[in-house]
PDB file of C-alpha atoms in Angstrom:
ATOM      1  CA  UNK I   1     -40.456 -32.975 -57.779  1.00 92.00           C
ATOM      2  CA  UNK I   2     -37.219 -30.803 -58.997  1.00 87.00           C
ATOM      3  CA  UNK I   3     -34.504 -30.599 -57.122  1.00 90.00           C
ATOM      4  CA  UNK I   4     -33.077 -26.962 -56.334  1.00 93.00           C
ATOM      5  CA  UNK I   5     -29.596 -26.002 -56.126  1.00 95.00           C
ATOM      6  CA  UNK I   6     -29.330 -22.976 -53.735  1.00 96.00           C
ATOM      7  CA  UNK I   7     -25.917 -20.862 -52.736  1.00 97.00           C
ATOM      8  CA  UNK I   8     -24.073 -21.616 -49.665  1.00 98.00           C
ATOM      9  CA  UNK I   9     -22.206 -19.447 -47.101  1.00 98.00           C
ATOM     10  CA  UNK I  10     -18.937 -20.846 -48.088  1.00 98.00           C
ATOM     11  CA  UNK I  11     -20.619 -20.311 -52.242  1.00 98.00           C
ATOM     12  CA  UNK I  12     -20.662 -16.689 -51.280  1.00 98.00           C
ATOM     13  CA  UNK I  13     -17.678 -15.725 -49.717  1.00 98.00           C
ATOM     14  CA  UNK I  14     -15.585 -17.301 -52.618  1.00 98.00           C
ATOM     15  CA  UNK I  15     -18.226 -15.398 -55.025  1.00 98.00           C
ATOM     16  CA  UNK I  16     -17.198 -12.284 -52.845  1.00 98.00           C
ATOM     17  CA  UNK I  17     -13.432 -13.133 -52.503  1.00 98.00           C
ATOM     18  CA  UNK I  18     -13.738 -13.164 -56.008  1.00 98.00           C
ATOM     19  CA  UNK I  19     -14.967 -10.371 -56.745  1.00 98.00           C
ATOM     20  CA  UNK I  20     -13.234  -7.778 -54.234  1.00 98.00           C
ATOM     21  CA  UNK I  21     -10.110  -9.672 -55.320  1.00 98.00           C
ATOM     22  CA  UNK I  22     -10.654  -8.278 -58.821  1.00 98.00           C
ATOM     23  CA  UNK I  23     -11.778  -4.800 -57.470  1.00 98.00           C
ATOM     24  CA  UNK I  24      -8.411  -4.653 -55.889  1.00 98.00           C
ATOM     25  CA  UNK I  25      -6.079  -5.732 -58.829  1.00 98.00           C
ATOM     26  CA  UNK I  26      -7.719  -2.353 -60.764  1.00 98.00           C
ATOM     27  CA  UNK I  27      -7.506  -0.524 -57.131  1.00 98.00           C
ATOM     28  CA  UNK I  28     -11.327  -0.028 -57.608  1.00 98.00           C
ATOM     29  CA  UNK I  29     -13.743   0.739 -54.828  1.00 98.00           C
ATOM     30  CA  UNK I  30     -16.946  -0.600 -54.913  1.00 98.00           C
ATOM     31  CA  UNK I  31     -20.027  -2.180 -53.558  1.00 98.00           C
ATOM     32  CA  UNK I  32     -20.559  -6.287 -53.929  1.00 98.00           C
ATOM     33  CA  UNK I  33     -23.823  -7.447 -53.402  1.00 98.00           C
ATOM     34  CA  UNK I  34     -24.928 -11.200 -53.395  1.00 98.00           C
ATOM     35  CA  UNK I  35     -28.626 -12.394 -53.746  1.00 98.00           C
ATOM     36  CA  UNK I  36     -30.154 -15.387 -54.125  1.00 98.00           C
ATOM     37  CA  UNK I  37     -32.473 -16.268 -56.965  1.00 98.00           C
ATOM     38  CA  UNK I  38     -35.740 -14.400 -55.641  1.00 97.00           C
ATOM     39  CA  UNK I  39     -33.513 -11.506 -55.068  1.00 97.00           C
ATOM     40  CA  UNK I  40     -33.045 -11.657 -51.445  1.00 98.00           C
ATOM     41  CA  UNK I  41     -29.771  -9.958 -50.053  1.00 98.00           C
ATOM     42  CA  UNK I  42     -26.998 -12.569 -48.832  1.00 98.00           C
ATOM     43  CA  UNK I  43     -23.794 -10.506 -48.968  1.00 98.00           C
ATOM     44  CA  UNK I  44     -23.334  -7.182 -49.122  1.00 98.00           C
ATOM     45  CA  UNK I  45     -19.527  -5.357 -49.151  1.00 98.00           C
ATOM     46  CA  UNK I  46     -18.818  -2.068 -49.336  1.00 98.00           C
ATOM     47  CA  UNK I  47     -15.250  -1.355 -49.781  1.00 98.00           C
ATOM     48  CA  UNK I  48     -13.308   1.515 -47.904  1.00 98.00           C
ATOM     49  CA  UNK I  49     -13.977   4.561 -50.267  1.00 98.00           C
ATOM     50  CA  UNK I  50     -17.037   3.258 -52.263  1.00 98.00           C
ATOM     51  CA  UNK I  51     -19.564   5.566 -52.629  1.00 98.00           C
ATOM     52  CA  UNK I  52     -22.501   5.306 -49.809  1.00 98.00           C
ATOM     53  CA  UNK I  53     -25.068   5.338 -52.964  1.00 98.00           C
ATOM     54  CA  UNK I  54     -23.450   2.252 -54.067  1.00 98.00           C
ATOM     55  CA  UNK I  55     -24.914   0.223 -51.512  1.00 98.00           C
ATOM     56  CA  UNK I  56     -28.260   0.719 -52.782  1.00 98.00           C
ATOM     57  CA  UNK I  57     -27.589   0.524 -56.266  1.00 98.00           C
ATOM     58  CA  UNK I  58     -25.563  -2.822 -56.188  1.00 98.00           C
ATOM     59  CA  UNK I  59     -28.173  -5.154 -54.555  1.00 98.00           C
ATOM     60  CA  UNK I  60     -30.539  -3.216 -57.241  1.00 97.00           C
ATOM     61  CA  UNK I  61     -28.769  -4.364 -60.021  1.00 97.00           C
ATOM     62  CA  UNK I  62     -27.988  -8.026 -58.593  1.00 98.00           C
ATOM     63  CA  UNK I  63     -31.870  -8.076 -57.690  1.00 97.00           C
ATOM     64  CA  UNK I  64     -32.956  -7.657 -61.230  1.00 96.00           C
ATOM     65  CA  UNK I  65     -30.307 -10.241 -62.426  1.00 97.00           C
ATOM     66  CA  UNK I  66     -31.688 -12.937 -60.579  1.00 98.00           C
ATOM     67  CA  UNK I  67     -35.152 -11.979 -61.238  1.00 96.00           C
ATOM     68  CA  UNK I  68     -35.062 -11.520 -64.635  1.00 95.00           C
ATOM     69  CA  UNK I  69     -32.447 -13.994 -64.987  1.00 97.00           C
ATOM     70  CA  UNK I  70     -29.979 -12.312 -67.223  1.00 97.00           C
ATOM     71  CA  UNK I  71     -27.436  -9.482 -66.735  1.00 97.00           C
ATOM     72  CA  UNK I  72     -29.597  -6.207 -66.096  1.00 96.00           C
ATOM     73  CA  UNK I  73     -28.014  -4.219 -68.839  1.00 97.00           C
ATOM     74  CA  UNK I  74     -30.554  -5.913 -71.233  1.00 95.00           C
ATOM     75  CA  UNK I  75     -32.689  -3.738 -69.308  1.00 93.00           C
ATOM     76  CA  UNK I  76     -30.639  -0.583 -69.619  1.00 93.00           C
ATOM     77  CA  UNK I  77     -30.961  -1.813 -73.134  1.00 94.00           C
ATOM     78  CA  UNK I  78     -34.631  -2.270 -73.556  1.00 93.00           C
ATOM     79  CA  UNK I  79     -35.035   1.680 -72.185  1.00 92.00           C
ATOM     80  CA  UNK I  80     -31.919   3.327 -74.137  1.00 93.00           C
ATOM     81  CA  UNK I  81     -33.881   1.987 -77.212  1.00 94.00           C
ATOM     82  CA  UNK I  82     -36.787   3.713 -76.650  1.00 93.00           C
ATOM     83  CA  UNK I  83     -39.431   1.519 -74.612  1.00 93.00           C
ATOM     84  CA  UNK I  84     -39.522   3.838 -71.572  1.00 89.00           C
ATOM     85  CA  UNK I  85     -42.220   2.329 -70.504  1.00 90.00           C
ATOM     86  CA  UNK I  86     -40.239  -0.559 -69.274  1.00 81.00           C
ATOM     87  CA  UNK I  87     -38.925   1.951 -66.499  1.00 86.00           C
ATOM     88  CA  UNK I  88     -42.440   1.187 -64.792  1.00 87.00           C
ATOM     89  CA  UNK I  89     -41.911  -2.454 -64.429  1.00 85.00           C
ATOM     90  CA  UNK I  90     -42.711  -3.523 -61.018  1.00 85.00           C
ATOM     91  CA  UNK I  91     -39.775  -4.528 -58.638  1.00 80.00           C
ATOM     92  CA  UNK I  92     -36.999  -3.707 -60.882  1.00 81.00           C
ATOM     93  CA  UNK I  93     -35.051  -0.900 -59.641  1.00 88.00           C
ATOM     94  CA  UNK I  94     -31.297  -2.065 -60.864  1.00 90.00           C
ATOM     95  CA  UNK I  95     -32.142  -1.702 -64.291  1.00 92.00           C
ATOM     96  CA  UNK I  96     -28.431  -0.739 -65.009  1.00 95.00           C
ATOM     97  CA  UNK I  97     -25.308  -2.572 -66.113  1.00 97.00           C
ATOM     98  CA  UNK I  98     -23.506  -3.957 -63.449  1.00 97.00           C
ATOM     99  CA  UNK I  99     -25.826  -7.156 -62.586  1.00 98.00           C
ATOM    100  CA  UNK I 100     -24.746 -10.511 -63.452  1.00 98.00           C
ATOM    101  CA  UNK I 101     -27.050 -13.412 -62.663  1.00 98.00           C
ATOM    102  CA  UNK I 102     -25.359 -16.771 -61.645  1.00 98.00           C
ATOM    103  CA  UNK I 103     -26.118 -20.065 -63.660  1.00 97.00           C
ATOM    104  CA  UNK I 104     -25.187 -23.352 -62.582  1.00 96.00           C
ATOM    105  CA  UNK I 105     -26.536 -26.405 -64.340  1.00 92.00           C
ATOM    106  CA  UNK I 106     -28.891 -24.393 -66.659  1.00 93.00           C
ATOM    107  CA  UNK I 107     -30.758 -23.305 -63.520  1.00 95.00           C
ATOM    108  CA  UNK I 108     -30.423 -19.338 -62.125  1.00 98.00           C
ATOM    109  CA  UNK I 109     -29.077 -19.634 -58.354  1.00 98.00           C
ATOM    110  CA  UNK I 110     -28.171 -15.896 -57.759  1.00 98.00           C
ATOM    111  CA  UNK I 111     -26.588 -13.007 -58.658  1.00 98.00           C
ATOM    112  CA  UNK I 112     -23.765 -10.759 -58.152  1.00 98.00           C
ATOM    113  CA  UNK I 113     -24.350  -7.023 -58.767  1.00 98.00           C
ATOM    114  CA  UNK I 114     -21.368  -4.572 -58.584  1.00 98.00           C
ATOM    115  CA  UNK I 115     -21.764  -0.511 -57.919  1.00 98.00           C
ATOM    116  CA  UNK I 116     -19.129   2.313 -58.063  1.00 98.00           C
ATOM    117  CA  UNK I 117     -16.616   2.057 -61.280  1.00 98.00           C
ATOM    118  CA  UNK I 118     -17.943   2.267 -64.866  1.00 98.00           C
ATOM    119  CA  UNK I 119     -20.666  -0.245 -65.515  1.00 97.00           C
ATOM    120  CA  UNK I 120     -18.346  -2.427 -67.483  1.00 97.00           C
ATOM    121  CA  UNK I 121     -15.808  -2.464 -65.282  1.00 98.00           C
ATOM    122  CA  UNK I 122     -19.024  -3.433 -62.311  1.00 98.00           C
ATOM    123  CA  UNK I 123     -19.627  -6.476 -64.500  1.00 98.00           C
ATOM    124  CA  UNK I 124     -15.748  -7.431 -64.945  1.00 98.00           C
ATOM    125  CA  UNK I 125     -15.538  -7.756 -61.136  1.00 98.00           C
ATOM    126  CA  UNK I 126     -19.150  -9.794 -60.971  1.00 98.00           C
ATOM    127  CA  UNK I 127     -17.519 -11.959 -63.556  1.00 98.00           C
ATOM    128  CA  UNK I 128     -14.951 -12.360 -61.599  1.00 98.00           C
ATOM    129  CA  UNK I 129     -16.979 -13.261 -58.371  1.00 98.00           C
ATOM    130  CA  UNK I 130     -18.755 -15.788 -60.409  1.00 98.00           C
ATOM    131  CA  UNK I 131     -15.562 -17.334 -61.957  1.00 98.00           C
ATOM    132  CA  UNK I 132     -14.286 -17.932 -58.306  1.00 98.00           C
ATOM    133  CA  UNK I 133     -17.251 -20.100 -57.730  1.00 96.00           C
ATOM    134  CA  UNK I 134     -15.698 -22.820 -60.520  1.00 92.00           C
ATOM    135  CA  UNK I 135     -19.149 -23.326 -61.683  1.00 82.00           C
TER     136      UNK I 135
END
């Protein structure tokens, strides 16, 4: 048997502290979302003048992180460069930058997926999230 290493409530809110820490410091407004590694929701923030659409949008894009276990823009990628076909892929919704998948020992835990400034900026404050996690 393998062991598992899995995200804990106390993981999460320093992911999220993290994270809206970094939104601040840029006076950003946007969604956090935090899922585990089959994509299941564990935190989700929506900061005081985030859009309402970034609430679906960010658990998309952390959802397809931790599924596909790398940051979703390789998605956004995959399409921009012509296989459109890739749209149809079943589950994946967040196929956008702005999803960041969490790796600790080699092993995907999570991810953090970010909705409401430009997509680079969304993975800055992921990044950020993660970073707080000192993993």
């Amino acid at each position: 048997m393998q062991t598992k290493t899995i995200l804990t409530l106390d993981d999460i809110k320093k992911i999220a502290a993290g994270a809206e820490t970094e939104a601040k410091l840029n006076k950003w407004n946007v969604t956090i979302a935090i899922v585990d590694d089959g994509g299941h929701l564990l935190w989700l923030q929506r900061m005081d003048g985030a859009a309402p659409i970034s609430s679906h949008i960010a658990p998309a894009k952390a959802r397809t992180a931790a599924l596909g276990r790398r940051e979703s823009k390789v998605y956004e990628d995959i399409i921009n460069n012509g296989r459109y076909s890739f749209m149809t892929a079943p589950t994946l919704e967040g196929m956008l930058e702005g999803g960041v998948p969490i790796i600790v020992n080699d092993q995907c835990v999570g991810a953090v997926g970010v909705s409401g400034v430009k997509s680079n900026e969304d993975v800055q404050i992921a990044k950020a999230g993660i970073t707080a996690l000192g993993v």
